XYZ file of C-alpha atoms in Angstrom:
430
model
C 1.825 48.242 46.846
C 2.390 47.493 43.318
C 5.873 46.078 43.640
C 4.250 43.612 46.423
C 1.328 42.871 44.439
C 3.818 41.931 41.328
C 5.800 39.878 43.951
C 2.687 37.840 45.064
C 1.888 37.285 42.001
C 4.986 36.060 40.791
C 5.229 33.779 43.356
C 1.665 32.429 42.650
C 3.042 31.829 39.070
C 5.466 29.695 40.640
C 3.947 27.711 42.344
C 1.074 26.848 39.622
C 4.254 26.291 37.701
C 5.744 23.526 40.277
C 2.485 21.687 40.709
C 2.295 21.176 37.005
C 5.795 19.369 37.233
C 3.651 16.996 39.543
C 1.508 16.113 37.233
C 1.352 13.154 34.311
C 3.335 14.747 31.168
C 0.504 14.908 29.079
C -1.258 17.148 26.893
C -4.986 16.410 28.650
C -7.002 17.512 25.401
C -10.587 18.722 25.760
C -11.731 16.667 23.243
C -15.423 18.217 23.073
C -13.357 22.119 22.472
C -11.562 20.512 19.987
C -13.721 18.618 17.814
C -16.627 21.126 17.912
C -15.186 24.579 17.435
C -11.103 24.341 16.925
C -10.495 21.486 14.468
C -13.057 23.227 11.901
C -10.841 26.368 11.937
C -7.937 24.430 11.135
C -9.487 24.530 7.218
C -8.873 28.833 7.287
C -5.360 27.912 7.401
C -3.400 28.412 3.605
C -0.885 26.461 1.640
C 2.046 28.273 3.411
C 2.428 28.803 6.993
C 4.901 30.743 9.288
C 6.618 29.652 12.459
C 6.740 32.921 15.023
C 7.319 34.286 17.987
C 6.690 37.474 19.592
C 8.747 39.422 22.843
C 6.776 39.021 25.888
C 7.737 40.972 29.004
C 7.127 38.549 32.214
C 8.159 40.135 35.673
C 10.730 42.363 34.910
C 12.075 39.515 32.068
C 11.772 38.882 28.407
C 10.513 35.989 26.901
C 9.587 35.020 23.421
C 6.056 33.764 23.248
C 5.624 31.543 19.842
C 3.269 30.367 17.436
C 2.501 28.944 14.194
C 0.433 31.382 11.702
C -0.997 31.349 8.175
C 1.162 34.057 5.959
C -2.163 35.449 3.992
C -3.730 36.010 7.165
C -3.978 36.549 10.758
C -5.324 33.286 11.799
C -3.250 31.208 13.810
C -2.704 28.672 16.546
C -0.854 28.763 19.610
C -0.944 27.924 23.247
C -1.824 30.779 25.198
C -3.975 31.706 28.144
C -7.287 32.996 27.618
C -9.884 33.782 30.530
C -7.147 32.631 33.484
C -7.244 28.885 31.492
C -4.425 27.634 29.347
C -5.220 26.002 26.081
C -4.097 25.186 22.527
C -6.582 28.017 20.849
C -6.863 28.565 16.901
C -7.754 32.293 16.294
C -7.733 35.431 13.945
C -7.107 37.888 16.554
C -4.482 40.449 15.177
C -1.195 39.308 16.817
C 0.693 43.052 16.897
C 4.359 43.324 16.248
C 6.114 39.727 15.822
C 8.979 38.434 13.824
C 8.953 34.848 11.731
C 11.435 32.553 12.338
C 10.679 30.039 9.314
C 8.332 29.701 6.510
C 6.502 26.471 5.697
C 4.310 24.348 3.864
C 0.920 23.317 5.378
C 1.296 19.452 4.568
C -1.049 16.627 5.520
C 1.756 15.704 8.111
C 1.705 19.229 9.572
C -2.205 19.464 9.849
C -2.271 16.393 11.609
C 0.304 17.484 14.520
C -2.186 20.684 14.659
C -4.989 18.223 15.615
C -3.237 16.361 17.850
C -2.458 19.652 20.153
C -5.676 21.414 19.487
C -7.298 21.305 23.089
C -4.587 20.754 24.780
C -4.887 22.272 28.303
C -1.955 20.752 30.467
C -0.141 24.282 30.240
C 4.083 23.873 31.723
C 6.301 26.597 31.150
C 9.173 24.584 31.609
C 7.606 21.187 30.026
C 4.836 22.011 28.019
C 4.856 25.596 26.515
C 4.259 27.380 23.663
C 7.567 27.267 22.157
C 6.947 22.774 22.438
C 4.220 22.974 20.629
C 4.841 25.432 17.964
C 8.135 23.533 16.961
C 5.851 20.450 17.100
C 3.587 21.830 14.306
C 6.342 22.662 12.281
C 8.969 20.217 12.778
C 7.264 17.290 14.579
C 9.590 17.571 17.756
C 9.267 18.699 21.296
C 11.694 21.224 22.312
C 11.981 24.683 23.783
C 15.294 26.493 22.960
C 14.317 28.774 25.675
C 14.031 25.901 27.910
C 17.895 24.530 26.652
C 19.398 27.973 26.609
C 21.414 28.287 29.768
C 21.249 32.221 29.802
C 17.059 32.098 29.331
C 15.189 33.546 31.637
C 13.010 30.301 31.921
C 15.974 28.225 32.285
C 17.535 30.024 35.264
C 13.879 30.205 36.792
C 12.689 26.824 37.028
C 15.973 24.543 36.438
C 16.924 23.979 39.829
C 13.055 23.069 40.703
C 12.748 20.611 38.131
C 15.254 18.082 39.699
C 14.057 14.774 37.855
C 11.588 16.127 35.851
C 14.740 18.098 33.996
C 14.455 14.655 31.772
C 11.163 15.377 30.416
C 11.674 19.131 29.272
C 12.000 18.047 25.335
C 10.195 14.610 25.764
C 6.820 14.118 24.156
C 3.986 14.237 26.305
C 2.273 10.756 26.049
C -0.396 11.379 23.681
C 2.186 12.461 21.352
C 4.815 9.851 21.475
C 5.629 7.991 18.455
C 4.481 4.572 18.278
C 7.348 2.019 18.336
C 7.898 -1.015 16.290
C 6.654 -4.768 16.431
C 9.494 -5.773 18.431
C 9.731 -8.778 16.416
C 12.922 -10.653 15.628
C 14.677 -9.736 12.632
C 16.466 -13.236 11.820
C 15.603 -16.543 13.631
C 19.280 -17.687 12.608
C 21.303 -15.010 14.213
C 22.321 -16.139 18.531
C 24.610 -13.200 19.123
C 22.874 -10.113 19.500
C 22.251 -7.827 22.107
C 18.678 -8.510 24.200
C 16.568 -5.905 24.355
C 14.809 -4.962 27.486
C 12.616 -1.849 25.477
C 12.897 1.872 25.274
C 13.358 4.209 27.931
C 12.175 7.525 28.857
C 15.271 8.900 29.983
C 18.284 7.108 31.730
C 19.192 7.721 35.452
C 22.238 7.337 37.594
C 22.670 3.766 37.895
C 22.195 3.439 34.139
C 25.829 5.107 33.884
C 27.352 1.980 34.686
C 26.157 0.666 31.649
C 27.648 0.355 28.306
C 26.798 3.751 26.491
C 26.482 3.677 22.642
C 25.594 7.138 20.904
C 24.948 6.907 16.996
C 24.904 10.303 14.969
C 24.015 11.142 11.445
C 22.098 12.435 8.548
C 18.596 12.196 8.240
C 18.209 9.184 6.517
C 20.814 7.434 6.933
C 20.013 4.169 8.706
C 20.888 5.118 12.408
C 17.704 3.237 13.867
C 18.367 0.214 11.146
C 21.869 -0.276 12.835
C 20.305 -0.298 16.345
C 17.586 -2.731 15.137
C 20.338 -5.064 13.638
C 22.072 -4.792 17.111
C 19.348 -6.185 18.655
C 18.001 -8.377 16.028
C 14.839 -7.044 16.817
C 12.571 -4.159 15.102
C 12.936 -1.625 18.194
C 13.374 1.645 16.330
C 11.029 2.907 13.714
C 12.377 3.281 10.341
C 12.136 6.635 7.941
C 11.752 6.230 4.536
C 14.230 7.653 1.869
C 14.930 11.251 3.519
C 11.765 10.892 5.897
C 13.371 11.130 9.420
C 12.038 8.240 11.287
C 13.656 9.674 14.642
C 12.391 13.169 16.179
C 13.740 12.932 19.648
C 16.763 11.193 21.408
C 15.844 8.081 21.430
C 16.701 5.259 24.539
C 16.615 1.695 24.752
C 18.452 -0.809 26.869
C 19.613 -4.184 26.634
C 22.145 -6.726 28.420
C 24.902 -8.334 26.554
C 28.394 -10.274 28.078
C 31.512 -8.396 27.148
C 34.495 -10.925 27.054
C 36.839 -9.181 30.250
C 40.004 -10.323 31.962
C 39.143 -11.677 35.297
C 41.031 -11.197 38.404
C 43.121 -14.224 37.608
C 43.817 -13.037 34.009
C 41.349 -14.989 32.251
C 38.946 -13.918 29.862
C 35.208 -14.333 30.545
C 32.147 -12.835 29.793
C 30.481 -10.589 31.755
C 27.006 -9.150 31.552
C 26.294 -5.516 31.158
C 23.510 -3.126 30.414
C 23.908 -1.754 26.964
C 22.421 1.665 26.514
C 21.321 2.419 22.514
C 20.920 6.286 21.896
C 18.861 6.885 18.662
C 19.182 10.690 17.487
C 17.244 13.251 15.582
C 18.869 13.188 11.575
C 21.702 16.124 11.226
C 20.778 18.466 8.176
C 17.353 17.930 9.311
C 15.129 20.113 7.081
C 13.174 22.257 9.661
C 15.692 22.361 12.177
C 18.969 24.292 11.319
C 22.418 22.643 12.275
C 22.980 24.495 15.222
C 19.242 23.909 16.710
C 19.845 19.865 15.955
C 23.167 20.326 17.892
C 21.641 22.202 20.692
C 18.539 19.504 20.915
C 20.504 16.839 20.982
C 23.194 17.761 23.352
C 20.901 18.955 25.729
C 19.452 15.502 25.965
C 22.867 13.586 26.203
C 24.059 16.276 29.273
C 20.594 15.938 31.261
C 20.619 11.869 30.398
C 24.393 10.348 30.730
C 27.668 11.552 31.854
C 30.047 9.357 29.828
C 29.642 7.646 26.353
C 31.748 4.206 25.601
C 31.064 4.413 21.795
C 29.788 6.946 19.261
C 28.629 5.298 15.684
C 29.067 7.960 12.892
C 26.483 6.527 10.043
C 26.349 8.243 6.531
C 25.252 6.685 3.282
C 25.470 7.682 -0.359
C 27.173 10.953 -1.406
C 28.384 12.788 1.609
C 27.659 16.622 1.257
C 29.140 19.607 2.645
C 26.239 20.234 5.130
C 26.461 16.611 6.303
C 30.298 17.189 6.914
C 29.703 20.195 8.346
C 27.311 19.194 10.714
C 28.815 15.863 11.694
C 32.212 17.850 12.680
C 30.142 19.963 15.252
C 29.785 16.864 17.042
C 32.978 15.545 16.530
C 34.310 18.379 18.281
C 31.937 18.176 21.044
C 32.525 14.749 21.746
C 36.465 15.253 21.557
C 37.391 13.177 18.838
C 40.707 14.199 18.676
C 41.623 12.645 21.961
C 38.872 9.569 21.958
C 39.225 8.699 18.081
C 39.152 4.869 19.353
C 35.643 5.325 20.384
C 34.606 5.988 17.534
C 33.213 3.950 14.214
C 32.553 5.103 10.924
C 29.960 3.235 9.317
C 29.116 3.357 5.587
C 25.570 1.937 5.708
C 22.857 1.238 3.063
C 25.116 -0.671 0.595
C 22.799 -2.905 -0.444
C 23.540 -2.233 -4.327
C 27.033 -1.631 -4.225
C 29.921 -3.728 -5.214
C 32.945 -4.812 -2.724
C 35.161 -2.103 -4.672
C 32.325 0.414 -4.173
C 31.623 -0.299 -0.698
C 35.892 0.526 -0.059
C 35.549 3.307 -1.732
C 32.221 4.869 0.357
C 34.290 4.407 3.905
C 37.771 5.442 2.693
C 35.619 8.784 1.182
C 33.668 9.013 4.906
C 37.219 8.221 6.721
C 38.743 11.025 4.594
C 36.601 13.744 5.081
C 35.446 13.473 8.615
C 38.777 12.125 10.209
C 41.486 14.895 7.880
C 43.470 16.352 11.004
C 45.643 13.708 11.124
C 48.237 15.323 13.372
C 52.216 14.486 12.718
C 53.382 11.170 14.937
C 49.613 10.582 15.878
C 49.316 7.921 18.022
C 47.914 5.018 15.322
C 46.106 2.721 17.849
C 43.972 5.899 18.676
C 41.952 5.703 15.350
C 38.299 5.112 14.885
C 36.929 2.058 13.175
C 35.497 2.142 9.900
C 33.243 -0.309 8.259
C 30.431 -0.600 5.096
C 27.468 -2.435 5.806
C 24.159 -3.446 4.184
C 21.161 -4.837 5.872
C 18.372 -4.817 3.554
C 14.906 -4.137 4.573
C 13.019 -6.637 2.516
C 15.825 -9.275 3.770
C 14.049 -12.369 5.326
C 16.744 -14.695 6.343
C 20.914 -13.666 6.827
C 22.823 -14.046 3.642
C 26.915 -14.999 4.368
C 27.203 -11.032 3.042
C 24.438 -10.309 5.944
C 26.202 -12.533 8.697
C 29.723 -10.960 7.996
C 28.381 -7.064 8.080
C 26.305 -8.140 11.360
C 29.869 -9.650 12.907
C 31.548 -6.638 12.002
C 28.805 -4.133 13.267
C 29.281 -6.227 16.303
C 32.899 -6.141 16.517
C 32.624 -2.307 16.063
C 30.324 -1.376 18.593
C 30.649 -4.235 21.232
C 34.398 -4.263 21.742
C 35.090 -3.397 25.405
C 37.371 -0.583 25.541
C 38.899 -0.519 28.966
C 40.144 2.889 29.083
C 38.703 6.214 30.135
C 35.244 6.769 28.707
C 34.114 10.158 26.868
C 33.407 12.541 29.436
C 30.325 15.114 29.131
C 30.438 18.447 30.460
C 29.118 17.898 34.299
C 28.201 21.509 34.606
C 25.333 21.078 32.481
C 24.064 17.720 34.421
C 22.485 19.266 37.427
C 20.548 16.077 38.263
C 22.509 13.646 38.211
């Protein structure tokens, strides 16, 4: 009887979870409860916070319950169940045995993120769970590694049933979605660009026929600015200094006329969709390199099977941690085999002389393309350019025009050969 009761309860829980996938991907904040009861309690937290988890047992399987706790007291904020109702709650009840993943400061940004999730009610183990909320508070990202790890109970339990909803696993709920840019044109005098059709929540199977461009690089390297200049439009938010502008894998789509040979051998322009994929910065100060890699890798494998071009963007002094993080992705994306589908872009060269620009891009190539093999095919080598797109420029100078031309050349030259393919075993919903 006990076993039957447990089985029935598990079936009911699974049906409730399936129901949560069918509703809008929102937090559904209880504003009255948040404003009257929860927001005043945030002042109880001190200057140092802890990202924590406790091991829980659910129907014979272990999982991690995540929360954010004050370092000096029992005050915590978590997405949990109370009286059969799920909500993001603030309380000081003893937490029992738990482990700390990371210590971090209570900044104004962190407190603002706490306020945004207080009173959330639309719980989903797969799409909107305790880890999503805790990591959003800590790092500003919406991710549950328990739903990324292929060996985890939660992923095994839900991944097949999620179908197309899989693409929402690490996607911001509507209320937390970062505001877009103004879509204002950057240079009125520039006419050769990718007309932007706007942001996309995810890519679909039909988008696979498009030209897929992936951008990777350290936080603050200028990836979003590169995308904006390919569109000649302010599409992506730009971070300031080392502060990241992108906190998720961000998809945008446009159209471009690629010069191609027709059946008669003549060159003509063929319109194709262009999917530009911006990624969270490597060496993020809130996530370790493996976590960032897992975050980006999961989003890519859910959304696309093939990549046409990879733009690796760096600037300034390239640190060893940058090199190691980038090389994780070069290996994932089979760089040695598909070098000609990569481009190294040394950005933010606004104040550099021509000699310094050349020195910067040569150093970048030396650090990242350092495993040259004997008799390696010279035609299978990455492109490399240095660019400067001053954020306050109102008109394209001769230098800016040249950099835009070079950028279009390395990003939008169609390559008629095998594309970079991602591991299909992860693409269960394509």
